[in-house]
PDB file of C-alpha atoms in Angstrom:
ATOM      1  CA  UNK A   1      29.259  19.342  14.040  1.00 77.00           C
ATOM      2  CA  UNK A   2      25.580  17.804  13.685  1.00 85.00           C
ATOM      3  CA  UNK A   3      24.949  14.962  12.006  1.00 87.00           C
ATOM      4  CA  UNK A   4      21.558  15.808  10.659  1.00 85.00           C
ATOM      5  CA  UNK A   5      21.431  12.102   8.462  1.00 85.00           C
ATOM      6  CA  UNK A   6      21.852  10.810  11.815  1.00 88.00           C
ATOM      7  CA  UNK A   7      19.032  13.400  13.301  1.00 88.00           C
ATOM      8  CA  UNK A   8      16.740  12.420  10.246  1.00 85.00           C
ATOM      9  CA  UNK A   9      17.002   8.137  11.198  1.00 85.00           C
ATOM     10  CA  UNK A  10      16.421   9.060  14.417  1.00 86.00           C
ATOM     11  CA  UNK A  11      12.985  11.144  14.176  1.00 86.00           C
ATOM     12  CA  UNK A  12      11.749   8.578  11.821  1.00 82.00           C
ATOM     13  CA  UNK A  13      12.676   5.548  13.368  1.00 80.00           C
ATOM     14  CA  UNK A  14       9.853   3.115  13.714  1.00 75.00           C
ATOM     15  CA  UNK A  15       9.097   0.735  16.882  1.00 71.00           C
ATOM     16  CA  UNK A  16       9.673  -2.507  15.531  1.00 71.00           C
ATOM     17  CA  UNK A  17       6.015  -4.317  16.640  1.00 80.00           C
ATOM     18  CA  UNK A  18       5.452  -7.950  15.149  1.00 85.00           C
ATOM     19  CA  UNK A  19       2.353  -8.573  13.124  1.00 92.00           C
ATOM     20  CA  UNK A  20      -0.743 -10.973  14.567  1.00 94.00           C
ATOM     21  CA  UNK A  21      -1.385 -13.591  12.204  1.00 97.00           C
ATOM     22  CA  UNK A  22      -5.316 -13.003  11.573  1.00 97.00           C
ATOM     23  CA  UNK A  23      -4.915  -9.238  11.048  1.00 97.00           C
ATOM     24  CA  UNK A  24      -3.901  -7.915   7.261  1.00 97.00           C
ATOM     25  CA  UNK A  25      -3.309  -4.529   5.530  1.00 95.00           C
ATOM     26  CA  UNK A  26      -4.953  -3.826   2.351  1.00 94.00           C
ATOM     27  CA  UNK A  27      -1.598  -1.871   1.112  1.00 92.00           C
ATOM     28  CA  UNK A  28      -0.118  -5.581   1.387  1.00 93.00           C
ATOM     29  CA  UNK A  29      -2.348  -7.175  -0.571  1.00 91.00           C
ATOM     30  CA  UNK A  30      -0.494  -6.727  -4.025  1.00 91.00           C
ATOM     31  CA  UNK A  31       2.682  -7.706  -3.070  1.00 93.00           C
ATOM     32  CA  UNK A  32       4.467 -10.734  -3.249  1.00 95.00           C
ATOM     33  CA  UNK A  33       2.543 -12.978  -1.235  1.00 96.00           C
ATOM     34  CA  UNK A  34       5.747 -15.126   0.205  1.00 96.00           C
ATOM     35  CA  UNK A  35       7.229 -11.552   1.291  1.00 96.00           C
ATOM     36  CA  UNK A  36       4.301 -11.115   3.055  1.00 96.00           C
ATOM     37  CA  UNK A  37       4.100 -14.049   5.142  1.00 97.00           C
ATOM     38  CA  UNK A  38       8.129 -13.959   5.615  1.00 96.00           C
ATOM     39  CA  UNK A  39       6.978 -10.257   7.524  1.00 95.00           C
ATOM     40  CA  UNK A  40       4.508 -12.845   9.812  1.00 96.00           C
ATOM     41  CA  UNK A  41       7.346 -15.671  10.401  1.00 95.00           C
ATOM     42  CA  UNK A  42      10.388 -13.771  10.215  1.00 93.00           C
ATOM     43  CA  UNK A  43       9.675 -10.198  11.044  1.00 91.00           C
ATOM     44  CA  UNK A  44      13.020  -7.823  10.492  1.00 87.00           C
ATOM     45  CA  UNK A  45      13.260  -4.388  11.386  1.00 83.00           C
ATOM     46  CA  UNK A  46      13.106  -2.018   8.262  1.00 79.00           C
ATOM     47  CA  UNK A  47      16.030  -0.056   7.305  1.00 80.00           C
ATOM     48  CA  UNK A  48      16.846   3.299   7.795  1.00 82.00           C
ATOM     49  CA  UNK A  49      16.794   3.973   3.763  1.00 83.00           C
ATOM     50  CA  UNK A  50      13.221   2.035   3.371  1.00 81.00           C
ATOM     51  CA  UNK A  51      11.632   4.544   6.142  1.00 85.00           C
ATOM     52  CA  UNK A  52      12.661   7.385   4.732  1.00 87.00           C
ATOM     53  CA  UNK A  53      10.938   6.511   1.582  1.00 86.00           C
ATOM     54  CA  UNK A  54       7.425   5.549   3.882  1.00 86.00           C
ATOM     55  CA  UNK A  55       8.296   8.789   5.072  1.00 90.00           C
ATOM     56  CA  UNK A  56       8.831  10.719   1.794  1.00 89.00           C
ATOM     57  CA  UNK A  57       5.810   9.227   0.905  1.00 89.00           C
ATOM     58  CA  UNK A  58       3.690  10.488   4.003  1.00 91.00           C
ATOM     59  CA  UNK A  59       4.918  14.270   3.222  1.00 91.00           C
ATOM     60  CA  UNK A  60       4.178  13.843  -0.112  1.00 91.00           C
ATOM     61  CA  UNK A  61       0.277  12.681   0.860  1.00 92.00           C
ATOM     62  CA  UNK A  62       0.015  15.703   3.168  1.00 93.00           C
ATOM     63  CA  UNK A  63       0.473  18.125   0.413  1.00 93.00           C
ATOM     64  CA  UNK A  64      -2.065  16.553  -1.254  1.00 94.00           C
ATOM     65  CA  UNK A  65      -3.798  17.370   1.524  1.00 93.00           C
ATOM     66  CA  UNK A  66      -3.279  20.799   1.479  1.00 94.00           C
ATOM     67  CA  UNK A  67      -3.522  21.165  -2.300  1.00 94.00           C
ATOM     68  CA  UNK A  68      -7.288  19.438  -1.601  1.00 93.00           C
ATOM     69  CA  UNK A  69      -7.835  21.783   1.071  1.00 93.00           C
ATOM     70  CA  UNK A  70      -6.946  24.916  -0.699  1.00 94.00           C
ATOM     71  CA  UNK A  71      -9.651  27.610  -1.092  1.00 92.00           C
ATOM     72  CA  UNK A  72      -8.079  27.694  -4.564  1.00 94.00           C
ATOM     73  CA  UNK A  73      -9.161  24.651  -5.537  1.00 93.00           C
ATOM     74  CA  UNK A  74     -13.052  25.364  -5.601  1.00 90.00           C
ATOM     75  CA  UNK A  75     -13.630  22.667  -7.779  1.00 92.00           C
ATOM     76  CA  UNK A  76     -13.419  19.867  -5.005  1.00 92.00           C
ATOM     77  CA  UNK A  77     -14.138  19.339  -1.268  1.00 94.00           C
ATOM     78  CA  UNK A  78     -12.000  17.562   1.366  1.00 93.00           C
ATOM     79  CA  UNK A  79     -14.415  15.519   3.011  1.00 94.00           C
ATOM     80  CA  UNK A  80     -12.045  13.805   5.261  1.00 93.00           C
ATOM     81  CA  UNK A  81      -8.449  11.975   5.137  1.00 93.00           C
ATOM     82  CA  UNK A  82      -6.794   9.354   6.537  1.00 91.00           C
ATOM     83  CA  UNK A  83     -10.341   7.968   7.037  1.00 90.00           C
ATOM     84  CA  UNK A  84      -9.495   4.284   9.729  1.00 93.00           C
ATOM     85  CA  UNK A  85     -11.322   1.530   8.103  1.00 90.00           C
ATOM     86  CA  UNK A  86     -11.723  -2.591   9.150  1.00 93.00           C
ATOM     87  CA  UNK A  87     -13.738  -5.208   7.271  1.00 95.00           C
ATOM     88  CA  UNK A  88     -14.383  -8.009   9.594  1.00 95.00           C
ATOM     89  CA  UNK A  89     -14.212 -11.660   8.137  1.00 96.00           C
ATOM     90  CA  UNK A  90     -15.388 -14.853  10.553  1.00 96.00           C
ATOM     91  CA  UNK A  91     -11.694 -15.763  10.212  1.00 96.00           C
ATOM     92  CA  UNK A  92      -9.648 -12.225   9.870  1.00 97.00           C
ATOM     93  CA  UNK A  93      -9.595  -8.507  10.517  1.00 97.00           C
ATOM     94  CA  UNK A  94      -8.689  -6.454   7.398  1.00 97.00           C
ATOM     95  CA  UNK A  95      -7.689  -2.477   8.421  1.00 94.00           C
ATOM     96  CA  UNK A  96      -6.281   0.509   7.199  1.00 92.00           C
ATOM     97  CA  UNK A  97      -6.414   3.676   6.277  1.00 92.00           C
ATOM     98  CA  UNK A  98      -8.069   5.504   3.134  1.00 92.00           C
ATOM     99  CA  UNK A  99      -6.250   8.559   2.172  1.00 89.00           C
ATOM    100  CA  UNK A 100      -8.770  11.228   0.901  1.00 89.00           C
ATOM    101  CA  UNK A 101     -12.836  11.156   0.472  1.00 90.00           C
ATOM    102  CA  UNK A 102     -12.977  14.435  -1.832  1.00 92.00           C
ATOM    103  CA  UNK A 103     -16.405  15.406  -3.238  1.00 90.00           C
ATOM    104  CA  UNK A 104     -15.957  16.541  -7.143  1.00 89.00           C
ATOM    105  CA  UNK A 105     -18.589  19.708  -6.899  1.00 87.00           C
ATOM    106  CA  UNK A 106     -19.393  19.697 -10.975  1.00 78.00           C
ATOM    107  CA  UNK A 107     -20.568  16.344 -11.214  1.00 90.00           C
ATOM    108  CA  UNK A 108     -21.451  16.110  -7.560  1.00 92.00           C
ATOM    109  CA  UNK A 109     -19.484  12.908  -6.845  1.00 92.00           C
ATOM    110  CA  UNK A 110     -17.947  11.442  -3.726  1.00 95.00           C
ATOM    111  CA  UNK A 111     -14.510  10.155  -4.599  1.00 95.00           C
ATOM    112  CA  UNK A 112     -12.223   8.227  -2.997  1.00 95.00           C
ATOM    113  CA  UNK A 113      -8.314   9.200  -3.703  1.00 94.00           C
ATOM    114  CA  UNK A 114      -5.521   6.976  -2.877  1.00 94.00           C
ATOM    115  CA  UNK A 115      -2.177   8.847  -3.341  1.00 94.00           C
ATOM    116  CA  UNK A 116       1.050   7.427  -4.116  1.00 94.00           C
ATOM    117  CA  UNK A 117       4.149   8.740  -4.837  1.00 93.00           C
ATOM    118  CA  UNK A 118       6.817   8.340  -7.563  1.00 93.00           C
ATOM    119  CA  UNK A 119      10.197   8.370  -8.263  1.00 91.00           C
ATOM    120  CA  UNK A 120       9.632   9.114 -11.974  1.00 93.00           C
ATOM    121  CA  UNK A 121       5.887   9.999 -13.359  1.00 95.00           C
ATOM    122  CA  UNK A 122       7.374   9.504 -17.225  1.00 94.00           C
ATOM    123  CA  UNK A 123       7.442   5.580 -15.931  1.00 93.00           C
ATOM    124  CA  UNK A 124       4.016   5.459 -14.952  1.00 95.00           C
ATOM    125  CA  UNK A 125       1.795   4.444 -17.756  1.00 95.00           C
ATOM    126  CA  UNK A 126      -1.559   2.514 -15.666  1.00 95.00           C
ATOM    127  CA  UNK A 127      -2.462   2.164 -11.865  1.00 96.00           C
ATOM    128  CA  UNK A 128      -0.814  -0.341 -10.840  1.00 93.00           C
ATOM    129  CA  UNK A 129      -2.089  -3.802 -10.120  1.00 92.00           C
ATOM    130  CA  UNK A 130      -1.690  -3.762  -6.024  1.00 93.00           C
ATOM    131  CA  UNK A 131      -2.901  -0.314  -6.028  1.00 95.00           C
ATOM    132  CA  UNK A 132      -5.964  -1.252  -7.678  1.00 96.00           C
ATOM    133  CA  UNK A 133      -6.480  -3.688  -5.632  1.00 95.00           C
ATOM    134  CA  UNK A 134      -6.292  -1.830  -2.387  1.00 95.00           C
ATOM    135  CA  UNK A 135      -8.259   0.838  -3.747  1.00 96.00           C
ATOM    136  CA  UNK A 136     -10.924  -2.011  -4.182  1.00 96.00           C
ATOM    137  CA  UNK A 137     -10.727  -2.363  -0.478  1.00 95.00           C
ATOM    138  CA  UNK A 138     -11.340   0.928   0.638  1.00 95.00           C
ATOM    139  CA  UNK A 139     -14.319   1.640  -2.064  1.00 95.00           C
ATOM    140  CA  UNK A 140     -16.234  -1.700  -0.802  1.00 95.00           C
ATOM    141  CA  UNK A 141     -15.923  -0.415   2.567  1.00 93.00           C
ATOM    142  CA  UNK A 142     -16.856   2.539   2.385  1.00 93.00           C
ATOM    143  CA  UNK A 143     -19.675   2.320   0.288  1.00 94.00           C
ATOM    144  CA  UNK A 144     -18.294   4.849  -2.289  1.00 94.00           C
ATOM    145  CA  UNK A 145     -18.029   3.248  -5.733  1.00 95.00           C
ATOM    146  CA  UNK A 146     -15.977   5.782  -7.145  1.00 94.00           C
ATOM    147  CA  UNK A 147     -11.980   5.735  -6.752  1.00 95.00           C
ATOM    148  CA  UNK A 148      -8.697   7.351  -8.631  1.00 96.00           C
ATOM    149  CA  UNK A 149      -5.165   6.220  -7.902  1.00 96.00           C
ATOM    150  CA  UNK A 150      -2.875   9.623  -8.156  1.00 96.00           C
ATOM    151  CA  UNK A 151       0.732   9.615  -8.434  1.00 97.00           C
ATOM    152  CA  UNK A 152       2.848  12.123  -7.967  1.00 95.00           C
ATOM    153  CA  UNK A 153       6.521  12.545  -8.740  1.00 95.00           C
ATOM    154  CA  UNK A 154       8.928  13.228  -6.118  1.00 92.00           C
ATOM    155  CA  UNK A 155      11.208  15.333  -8.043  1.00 91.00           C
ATOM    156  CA  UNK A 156       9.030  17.738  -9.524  1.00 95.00           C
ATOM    157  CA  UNK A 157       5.224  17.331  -8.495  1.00 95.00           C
ATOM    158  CA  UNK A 158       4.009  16.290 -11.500  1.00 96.00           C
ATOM    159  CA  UNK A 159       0.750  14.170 -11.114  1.00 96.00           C
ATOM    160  CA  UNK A 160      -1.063  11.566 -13.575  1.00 97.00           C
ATOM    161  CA  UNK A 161      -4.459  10.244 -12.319  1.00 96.00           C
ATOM    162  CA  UNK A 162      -6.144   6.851 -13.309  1.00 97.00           C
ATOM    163  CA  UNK A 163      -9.716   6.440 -12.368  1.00 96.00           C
ATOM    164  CA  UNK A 164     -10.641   2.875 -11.161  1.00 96.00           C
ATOM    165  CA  UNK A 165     -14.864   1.528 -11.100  1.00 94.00           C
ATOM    166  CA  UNK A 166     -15.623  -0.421  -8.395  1.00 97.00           C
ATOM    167  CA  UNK A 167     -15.585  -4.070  -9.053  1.00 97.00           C
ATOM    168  CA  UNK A 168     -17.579  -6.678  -7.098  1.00 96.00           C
ATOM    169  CA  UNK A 169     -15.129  -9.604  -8.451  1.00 97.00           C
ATOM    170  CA  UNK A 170     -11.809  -8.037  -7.863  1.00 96.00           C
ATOM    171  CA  UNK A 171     -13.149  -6.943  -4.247  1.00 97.00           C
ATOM    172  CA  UNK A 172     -13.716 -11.031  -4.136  1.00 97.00           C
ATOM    173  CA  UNK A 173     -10.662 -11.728  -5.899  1.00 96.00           C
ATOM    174  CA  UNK A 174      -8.676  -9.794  -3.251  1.00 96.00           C
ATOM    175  CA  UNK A 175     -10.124 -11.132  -0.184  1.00 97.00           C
ATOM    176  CA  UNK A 176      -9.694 -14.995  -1.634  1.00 97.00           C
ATOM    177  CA  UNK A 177      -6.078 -13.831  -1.779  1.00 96.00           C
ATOM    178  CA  UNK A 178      -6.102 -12.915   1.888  1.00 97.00           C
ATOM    179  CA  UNK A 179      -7.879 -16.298   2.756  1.00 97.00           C
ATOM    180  CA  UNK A 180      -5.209 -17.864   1.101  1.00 97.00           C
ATOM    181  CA  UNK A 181      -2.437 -15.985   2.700  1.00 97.00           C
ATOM    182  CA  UNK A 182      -4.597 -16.589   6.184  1.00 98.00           C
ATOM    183  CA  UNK A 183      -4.726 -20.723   5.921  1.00 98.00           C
ATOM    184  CA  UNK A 184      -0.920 -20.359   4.938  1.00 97.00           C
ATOM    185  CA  UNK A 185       0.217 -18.664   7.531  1.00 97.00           C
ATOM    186  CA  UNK A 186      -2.146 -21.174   9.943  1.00 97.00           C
ATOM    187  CA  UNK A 187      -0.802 -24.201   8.498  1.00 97.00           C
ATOM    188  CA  UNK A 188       3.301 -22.992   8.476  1.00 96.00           C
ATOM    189  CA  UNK A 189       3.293 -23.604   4.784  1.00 96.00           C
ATOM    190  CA  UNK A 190       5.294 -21.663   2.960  1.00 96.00           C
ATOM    191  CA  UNK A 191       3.839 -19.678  -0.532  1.00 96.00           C
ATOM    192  CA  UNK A 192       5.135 -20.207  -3.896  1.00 94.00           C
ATOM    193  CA  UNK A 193       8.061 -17.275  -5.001  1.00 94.00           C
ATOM    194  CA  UNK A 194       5.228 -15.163  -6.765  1.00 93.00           C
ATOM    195  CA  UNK A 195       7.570 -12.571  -7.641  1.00 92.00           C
ATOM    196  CA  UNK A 196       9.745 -14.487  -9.378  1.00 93.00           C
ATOM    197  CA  UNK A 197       7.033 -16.639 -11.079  1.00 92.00           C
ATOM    198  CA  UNK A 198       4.991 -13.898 -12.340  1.00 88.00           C
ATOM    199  CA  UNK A 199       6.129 -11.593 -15.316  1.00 85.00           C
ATOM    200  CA  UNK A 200       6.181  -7.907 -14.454  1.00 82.00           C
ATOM    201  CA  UNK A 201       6.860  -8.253 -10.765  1.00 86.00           C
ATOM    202  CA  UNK A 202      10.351  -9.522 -10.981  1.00 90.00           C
ATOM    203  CA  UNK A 203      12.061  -6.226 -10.092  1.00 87.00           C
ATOM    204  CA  UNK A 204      10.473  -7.304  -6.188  1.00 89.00           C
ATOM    205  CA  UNK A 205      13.068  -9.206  -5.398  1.00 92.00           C
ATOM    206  CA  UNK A 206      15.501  -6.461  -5.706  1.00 89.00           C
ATOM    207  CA  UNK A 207      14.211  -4.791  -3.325  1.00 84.00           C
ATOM    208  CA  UNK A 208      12.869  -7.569  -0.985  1.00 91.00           C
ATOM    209  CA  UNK A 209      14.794  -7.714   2.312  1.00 90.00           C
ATOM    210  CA  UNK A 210      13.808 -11.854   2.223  1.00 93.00           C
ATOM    211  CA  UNK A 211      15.520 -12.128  -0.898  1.00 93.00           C
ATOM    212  CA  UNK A 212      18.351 -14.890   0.529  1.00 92.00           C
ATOM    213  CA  UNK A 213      15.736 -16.938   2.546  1.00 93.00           C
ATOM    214  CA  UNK A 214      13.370 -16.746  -0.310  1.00 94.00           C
ATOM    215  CA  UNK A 215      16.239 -18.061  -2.710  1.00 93.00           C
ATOM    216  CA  UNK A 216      16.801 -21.187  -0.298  1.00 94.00           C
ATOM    217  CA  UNK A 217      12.979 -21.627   0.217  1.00 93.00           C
ATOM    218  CA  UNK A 218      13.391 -21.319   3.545  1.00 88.00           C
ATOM    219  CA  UNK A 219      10.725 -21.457   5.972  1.00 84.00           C
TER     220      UNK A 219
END
């Protein structure tokens, strides 16, 4: 018999490739900055279960794609997606990817789209605060001041939209928080347990594959 669960983990599996301190990723930024510098010091491969939702996530973008793309859509314009973008610091390399430029032909307006997907759109009742943030990113660098975060559910492809104005000070707000994470991760000390700390981003931990060392501050 095939064992297609076993055919699925295969096709997705990742090569495991440790991070350089010095580089970031802007969809990092918002999470729990002691998980992120455990993923520097104490790098573990990612399950099977956690790829398949990067993955679920990835198929879900490129239908977005194609929904963008669709000569039934006249309303809007695919400029370009999965745009590679780097901001360059004297001390660190931000990069990524931005997901979709799309040009809104009514008002005339380049916009840039950063899709994420859902388990359950009834949940979602703002933009979250780490997708905000990286959205911040990827309108400062590319010069387009204009930005929605779209969700859309994974069980039934229903979508809510939040539209997000560039900010100069969160922009600056977000790249202190990468100088921080920088001089931390230079100086082998490790970060407060923001998660736990901080209401609203307590659920983290439940899903945080540091969760033990983190509960024995271990460094």
């Amino acid at each position: 018999m095939i064992d297609f669960d076993k055919m699925i983990d295969n096709h997705i599996a990742r090569e495991h490739k440790p991070k350089s301190i010095g580089r970031y990723y802007p969809s990092e930024v918002g999470n729990c900055i002691r998980k992120v510098w455990y993923s520097y010091k104490h790098p573990v491969e990612l399950k099977p279960e956690v790829v398949k939702i990067f993955q679920l996530g990835n198929i879900m973008h490129e239908f977005v794609v194609e929904v963008l793309k669709s000569e039934k859509n006249k309303g809007v314009q695919l400029l370009q997606s999965e745009v590679p973008l780097k901001i360059e610091t004297p001390e660190f390399t931000i990069s990524g990817r931005v997901d979709d430029l799309v040009l809104v032909k009514e008002s005339g307006k380049t916009v840039v789209v950063e899709v994420k997907s859902t388990k359950s759109i009834d949940f979602v009742r703002e933009a979250s605060e780490s997708h905000v943030m990286q959205l911040q990113l990827y309108m400062h660098a590319t010069g387009i001041h204009n930005g929605i975060v779209l969700y859309v559910d994974k069980g039934n492809l229903q979508s809510k939209q939040f539209e997000v104005k560039y900010s100069k000070r969160k922009v600056e707000e977000t790249m202190e928080r990468f100088k921080e994470l920088h001089q931390l991760l230079l100086n082998d000390l490790l970060p407060v347990d923001e998660a736990k700390r901080t209401q609203g981003k307590q659920w983290m931990c439940r899903f945080c594959e540091y969760e033990e060392k983190c509960s024995r501050n271990e460094a």
